[in-house]
Amino acid sequence: AKQAILSKMDYQGQEVHITLNNIIGELKLPKGEITLKADVPKRKKLIGRQVIPVQVFIDGVPYKKVNVSLKIEIFASVWVASHNLRRHHLVGKDDLVQKRLRLNDYMGEELIRELSLLLGQRTRVPIREGKPISSFRIERPPSIERGDRVTIKAFHKKIGRAHV
């Protein structure tokens, strides 16, 4: 099942640990050469506790289908805050450090793993030291700030040009 999962999923640049929890149901095997074929569902990523159907073959002949309970843990190096970052802080290299984390703990968050996607961005919310940087927590800084002087040029068919 492990090889089937690794071959069907894109875990590029990540370390994957797969642990067998148990086989659901009773499985008594007769003598013969045993081979297994896992039927891995086509999902973007398998993570956490998963139940995978496995076909058992004895001497090349299908014998029984069983469900196997697995725990899939994914580890990767991600960028985390090197110190507490205030809201609207402009992110620089000194604000970040790489850390190996278990991604299962951050399911649903899009953690940013490329430094170039973080530098020059602004924090949307405060980020505590050691917390990973996700796409939700940062934003592109605005082009203008409160108090900036701007010129607005507008054009309307009936009025013509107007400068404000």
Coordinates of N, CA and C in Angstrom, one line a residue, residues 23-164:
I23 N -5.5 -4.0 10.1 CA -6.3 -4.6 8.9 C -7.7 -4.7 9.4
I24 N -8.7 -4.1 8.7 CA -10.1 -4.1 9.2 C -10.7 -5.5 8.7
G25 N -11.2 -6.2 9.6 CA -11.7 -7.5 9.3 C -10.7 -8.6 9.6
E26 N -11.1 -9.9 9.4 CA -10.3 -11.0 9.7 C -9.6 -11.4 8.4
L27 N -8.3 -11.8 8.5 CA -7.6 -12.2 7.4 C -6.7 -13.4 7.7
K28 N -7.1 -14.6 7.3 CA -6.3 -15.8 7.4 C -5.9 -16.2 6.0
L29 N -4.6 -16.4 5.9 CA -4.1 -16.6 4.5 C -3.6 -18.1 4.4
P30 N -4.0 -18.7 3.3 CA -3.5 -20.1 3.0 C -2.1 -20.0 2.5
K31 N -1.5 -21.2 2.4 CA -0.1 -21.2 1.9 C 0.0 -20.8 0.4
G32 N 1.1 -20.2 0.1 CA 1.3 -19.8 -1.3 C 2.0 -18.4 -1.4
E33 N 2.3 -18.0 -2.6 CA 3.0 -16.8 -2.7 C 1.9 -15.6 -2.6
I34 N 2.2 -14.7 -1.7 CA 1.2 -13.6 -1.4 C 1.7 -12.4 -2.1
T35 N 0.8 -11.8 -2.8 CA 1.0 -10.4 -3.4 C -0.2 -9.6 -3.1
L36 N 0.1 -8.3 -3.0 CA -0.9 -7.3 -2.6 C -1.0 -6.2 -3.7
K37 N -2.2 -5.7 -3.9 CA -2.4 -4.6 -4.8 C -3.4 -3.6 -4.1
A38 N -2.9 -2.5 -3.8 CA -3.6 -1.4 -3.2 C -4.4 -0.6 -4.2
D39 N -5.7 -0.3 -3.9 CA -6.5 0.5 -4.7 C -6.6 1.9 -4.1
V40 N -5.6 2.7 -4.4 CA -5.4 4.1 -3.8 C -6.4 5.0 -4.5
P41 N -7.2 5.7 -3.8 CA -8.1 6.7 -4.4 C -7.3 7.9 -5.0
K42 N -7.9 8.5 -6.1 CA -7.2 9.6 -6.7 C -7.6 10.9 -6.1
R43 N -6.9 11.3 -5.1 CA -7.0 12.5 -4.4 C -5.8 13.4 -4.6
K44 N -5.9 14.6 -4.3 CA -4.7 15.5 -4.5 C -3.6 15.0 -3.5
K45 N -4.0 14.8 -2.3 CA -3.0 14.3 -1.3 C -3.7 13.5 -0.2
L46 N -3.1 12.4 0.1 CA -3.6 11.6 1.2 C -2.7 11.9 2.4
I47 N -3.4 12.3 3.5 CA -2.7 12.7 4.7 C -3.6 12.3 5.9
G48 N -3.0 12.0 7.0 CA -3.7 11.6 8.2 C -4.1 10.2 8.2
R49 N -5.2 9.8 8.9 CA -5.7 8.4 8.9 C -6.5 8.2 7.6
Q50 N -6.2 7.1 6.9 CA -6.8 6.7 5.7 C -7.1 5.2 5.7
V51 N -8.2 4.9 5.0 CA -8.5 3.4 4.8 C -8.4 3.2 3.4
I52 N -7.5 2.2 3.1 CA -7.2 1.9 1.7 C -7.6 0.4 1.4
P53 N -8.4 0.2 0.4 CA -8.7 -1.2 0.0 C -7.5 -1.9 -0.6
V54 N -7.3 -3.1 -0.2 CA -6.1 -3.9 -0.7 C -6.6 -5.3 -1.2
Q55 N -6.3 -5.6 -2.4 CA -6.6 -6.9 -3.0 C -5.5 -7.9 -2.6
V56 N -5.8 -9.0 -2.0 CA -4.8 -10.0 -1.7 C -4.8 -11.1 -2.8
F57 N -3.7 -11.5 -3.3 CA -3.6 -12.5 -4.3 C -2.7 -13.7 -3.7
I58 N -3.2 -14.9 -3.9 CA -2.4 -16.1 -3.5 C -2.0 -16.8 -4.8
D59 N -0.7 -16.9 -5.0 CA -0.2 -17.6 -6.3 C -0.8 -16.9 -7.5
G60 N -1.0 -15.6 -7.5 CA -1.5 -14.8 -8.6 C -3.0 -14.8 -8.8
V61 N -3.7 -15.5 -7.9 CA -5.1 -15.6 -8.0 C -5.8 -14.7 -6.9
P62 N -6.7 -13.8 -7.3 CA -7.4 -13.0 -6.3 C -8.0 -13.9 -5.2
Y63 N -7.7 -13.5 -3.9 CA -8.1 -14.3 -2.8 C -9.2 -13.5 -2.0
K64 N -8.9 -12.3 -1.6 CA -9.8 -11.6 -0.7 C -9.4 -10.1 -0.8
K65 N -10.4 -9.2 -0.6 CA -10.2 -7.8 -0.5 C -10.3 -7.4 0.9
V66 N -9.4 -6.7 1.4 CA -9.4 -6.2 2.8 C -9.2 -4.7 2.8
N67 N -9.7 -4.0 3.9 CA -9.4 -2.6 4.1 C -8.3 -2.5 5.1
V68 N -7.3 -1.7 4.7 CA -6.1 -1.4 5.6 C -6.2 0.0 6.1
S69 N -6.1 0.1 7.4 CA -6.1 1.5 8.1 C -4.6 1.9 8.2
L70 N -4.3 3.1 7.6 CA -3.0 3.6 7.6 C -2.9 5.0 8.2
K71 N -1.8 5.4 8.8 CA -1.6 6.7 9.3 C -0.5 7.3 8.4
I72 N -0.8 8.4 7.6 CA 0.1 9.0 6.7 C 0.5 10.4 7.3
E73 N 1.8 10.5 7.6 CA 2.3 11.7 8.1 C 3.3 12.3 7.1
I74 N 3.2 13.6 6.9 CA 4.0 14.3 5.9 C 4.8 15.4 6.7
F75 N 6.1 15.4 6.4 CA 7.1 16.3 7.0 C 7.7 17.1 5.8
A76 N 7.9 18.4 6.1 CA 8.6 19.3 5.1 C 9.2 20.5 5.7
S77 N 10.2 21.0 5.1 CA 10.8 22.2 5.5 C 10.0 23.4 5.1
V78 N 9.5 24.3 6.0 CA 8.7 25.4 5.7 C 9.3 26.7 6.4
W79 N 8.9 27.8 5.9 CA 9.3 29.1 6.5 C 8.4 29.4 7.7
V80 N 9.1 29.8 8.9 CA 8.4 30.2 10.1 C 8.9 31.5 10.5
A81 N 8.2 32.2 11.3 CA 8.6 33.5 11.9 C 9.8 33.3 12.8
S82 N 10.8 34.1 12.6 CA 12.0 34.0 13.5 C 11.8 34.8 14.8
H83 N 10.8 35.6 14.8 CA 10.4 36.4 16.0 C 9.0 36.8 15.8
N84 N 8.4 37.4 16.8 CA 7.0 37.9 16.7 C 6.9 39.0 15.7
L85 N 5.9 38.8 14.7 CA 5.7 39.8 13.7 C 4.4 40.5 13.9
R86 N 4.4 41.8 13.9 CA 3.2 42.6 14.1 C 2.3 42.5 12.8
R87 N 1.1 42.9 12.9 CA 0.2 43.0 11.7 C 0.7 44.2 10.9
H88 N 0.7 44.0 9.6 CA 1.2 44.9 8.6 C 2.7 45.1 8.6
H89 N 3.4 44.1 9.1 CA 4.9 44.1 9.1 C 5.4 43.7 7.7
L90 N 6.3 44.5 7.1 CA 6.9 44.1 5.8 C 7.9 43.0 6.0
V91 N 7.7 41.8 5.4 CA 8.5 40.6 5.7 C 9.9 40.7 4.9
G92 N 10.9 40.5 5.7 CA 12.3 40.5 5.1 C 13.0 39.2 5.5
K93 N 14.1 38.9 5.0 CA 14.9 37.7 5.2 C 15.1 37.4 6.7
D94 N 15.4 38.5 7.5 CA 15.7 38.3 8.9 C 14.5 37.9 9.7
D95 N 13.3 38.0 9.2 CA 12.1 37.7 9.9 C 11.7 36.2 9.7
L96 N 12.5 35.5 8.9 CA 12.1 34.1 8.6 C 13.3 33.1 8.9
V97 N 12.9 31.9 9.2 CA 13.8 30.8 9.4 C 13.1 29.5 8.9
Q98 N 13.9 28.6 8.3 CA 13.3 27.4 7.9 C 13.2 26.4 9.0
K99 N 12.1 25.6 9.1 CA 11.9 24.6 10.1 C 11.2 23.4 9.5
R100 N 11.6 22.2 9.9 CA 10.9 21.0 9.5 C 9.7 20.8 10.4
L101 N 8.5 20.7 9.7 CA 7.3 20.6 10.5 C 6.5 19.4 10.0
R102 N 5.6 18.9 10.8 CA 4.7 17.8 10.4 C 3.5 18.5 9.8
L103 N 3.3 18.4 8.5 CA 2.2 19.1 7.8 C 0.8 18.7 8.2
N104 N 0.7 17.5 8.8 CA -0.6 17.0 9.3 C -1.3 18.0 10.2
D105 N -0.4 18.7 11.0 CA -0.9 19.7 12.0 C -1.4 21.0 11.4
Y106 N -1.2 21.1 10.1 CA -1.6 22.4 9.4 C -2.5 22.1 8.2
M107 N -3.3 21.0 8.3 CA -4.2 20.7 7.2 C -5.1 21.9 6.9
G108 N -5.4 22.2 5.7 CA -6.3 23.3 5.3 C -5.5 24.6 5.2
E109 N -4.3 24.6 5.6 CA -3.5 25.9 5.4 C -2.5 25.7 4.3
E110 N -2.4 26.7 3.5 CA -1.4 26.6 2.4 C -0.1 27.2 2.9
L111 N 0.8 26.3 3.4 CA 2.1 26.8 3.9 C 3.0 27.2 2.8
I112 N 3.7 28.3 2.9 CA 4.6 28.8 1.8 C 6.0 28.2 2.1
R113 N 6.5 27.6 1.0 CA 7.8 26.9 1.1 C 8.9 27.6 0.3
E114 N 8.5 28.6 -0.5 CA 9.5 29.3 -1.3 C 9.7 30.7 -0.7
L115 N 11.0 31.0 -0.4 CA 11.3 32.3 0.2 C 10.9 33.4 -0.7
S116 N 11.1 33.3 -2.0 CA 10.7 34.4 -2.9 C 9.3 34.8 -2.9
L117 N 8.4 33.9 -2.5 CA 7.0 34.2 -2.3 C 6.6 35.0 -1.1
L118 N 7.6 35.1 -0.1 CA 7.4 35.7 1.1 C 8.1 37.1 1.2
L119 N 9.2 37.3 0.6 CA 10.0 38.5 0.8 C 9.2 39.7 0.1
G120 N 9.1 40.8 0.9 CA 8.4 41.9 0.4 C 6.9 41.9 0.6
Q121 N 6.4 40.8 1.1 CA 5.0 40.7 1.5 C 4.7 41.4 2.8
R122 N 3.5 41.5 3.2 CA 3.1 42.2 4.4 C 2.2 41.2 5.2
T123 N 2.4 41.2 6.5 CA 1.6 40.3 7.4 C 0.2 40.9 7.4
R124 N -0.8 40.0 7.3 CA -2.2 40.3 7.3 C -2.6 40.3 8.8
V125 N -2.0 39.4 9.6 CA -2.4 39.2 11.0 C -1.0 39.1 11.7
P126 N -1.0 39.3 13.1 CA 0.2 39.1 13.8 C 0.6 37.6 13.7
I127 N 1.9 37.3 13.7 CA 2.4 36.0 13.6 C 3.4 35.8 14.7
R128 N 3.1 34.8 15.5 CA 4.0 34.5 16.7 C 5.3 33.8 16.2
E129 N 6.3 34.0 17.0 CA 7.6 33.3 16.7 C 7.4 31.8 16.6
G130 N 8.0 31.2 15.5 CA 7.9 29.8 15.4 C 6.7 29.3 14.6
K131 N 5.8 30.2 14.3 CA 4.6 29.8 13.6 C 4.9 29.8 12.1
P132 N 4.3 28.8 11.3 CA 4.6 28.8 9.9 C 3.8 29.9 9.2
I133 N 4.4 30.3 8.0 CA 3.8 31.4 7.3 C 2.9 30.7 6.2
S134 N 1.6 31.0 6.3 CA 0.7 30.5 5.3 C 0.2 31.6 4.4
S135 N -0.4 31.3 3.3 CA -0.9 32.3 2.3 C -2.0 33.2 3.0
F136 N -2.7 32.7 4.0 CA -3.7 33.4 4.7 C -3.1 34.6 5.5
R137 N -1.9 34.3 6.0 CA -1.3 35.2 7.0 C -0.5 36.4 6.3
I138 N -0.4 36.4 5.0 CA 0.4 37.4 4.3 C -0.4 38.0 3.2
E139 N 0.0 39.2 2.7 CA -0.7 39.8 1.6 C 0.3 40.7 0.9
R140 N 0.0 41.1 -0.3 CA 0.8 42.0 -1.1 C 0.6 43.4 -0.4
P141 N 1.6 44.1 -0.2 CA 1.4 45.4 0.4 C 0.7 46.4 -0.5
P142 N -0.1 47.3 0.0 CA -0.9 48.2 -0.9 C 0.1 49.1 -1.6
S143 N -0.3 49.6 -2.8 CA 0.5 50.5 -3.6 C 0.5 51.9 -3.0
I144 N -0.6 52.2 -2.3 CA -0.7 53.5 -1.6 C -1.0 53.3 -0.2
E145 N -0.6 54.2 0.7 CA -0.9 54.2 2.1 C -1.8 55.3 2.5
R146 N -2.4 55.2 3.6 CA -3.2 56.3 4.2 C -2.4 57.6 4.3
G147 N -2.9 58.7 3.8 CA -2.1 60.0 3.9 C -1.3 60.3 2.6
D148 N -1.1 59.3 1.7 CA -0.4 59.5 0.5 C -1.2 60.5 -0.4
R149 N -0.5 61.4 -1.1 CA -1.2 62.2 -2.1 C -1.2 61.5 -3.4
V150 N -2.4 61.5 -4.0 CA -2.6 60.8 -5.3 C -3.3 61.8 -6.3
T151 N -3.1 61.5 -7.6 CA -3.8 62.2 -8.6 C -4.7 61.2 -9.3
I152 N -6.0 61.6 -9.5 CA -6.9 60.7 -10.1 C -7.3 61.4 -11.4
K153 N -7.1 60.6 -12.5 CA -7.5 61.1 -13.9 C -8.7 60.3 -14.3
A154 N -9.7 61.0 -14.7 CA -11.0 60.3 -15.1 C -11.4 60.8 -16.4
F155 N -12.1 60.0 -17.2 CA -12.7 60.4 -18.5 C -14.1 59.9 -18.6
H156 N -15.0 60.7 -19.0 CA -16.4 60.3 -19.2 C -16.8 60.9 -20.6
K157 N -17.6 60.1 -21.4 CA -18.0 60.5 -22.7 C -18.6 61.9 -22.8
K158 N -19.5 62.1 -21.9 CA -20.3 63.4 -21.9 C -19.6 64.6 -21.3
I159 N -18.8 64.3 -20.3 CA -18.1 65.4 -19.5 C -16.7 65.6 -20.1
G160 N -16.0 64.6 -20.6 CA -14.7 64.8 -21.1 C -13.7 64.5 -20.0
R161 N -12.5 65.1 -20.1 CA -11.4 64.8 -19.1 C -11.7 65.6 -17.8
A162 N -11.3 65.0 -16.7 CA -11.4 65.7 -15.4 C -10.2 65.3 -14.6
H163 N -9.6 66.2 -14.0 CA -8.4 66.0 -13.1 C -8.9 66.3 -11.7
V164 N -8.7 65.4 -10.8 CA -9.1 65.6 -9.4 C -7.8 65.7 -8.5

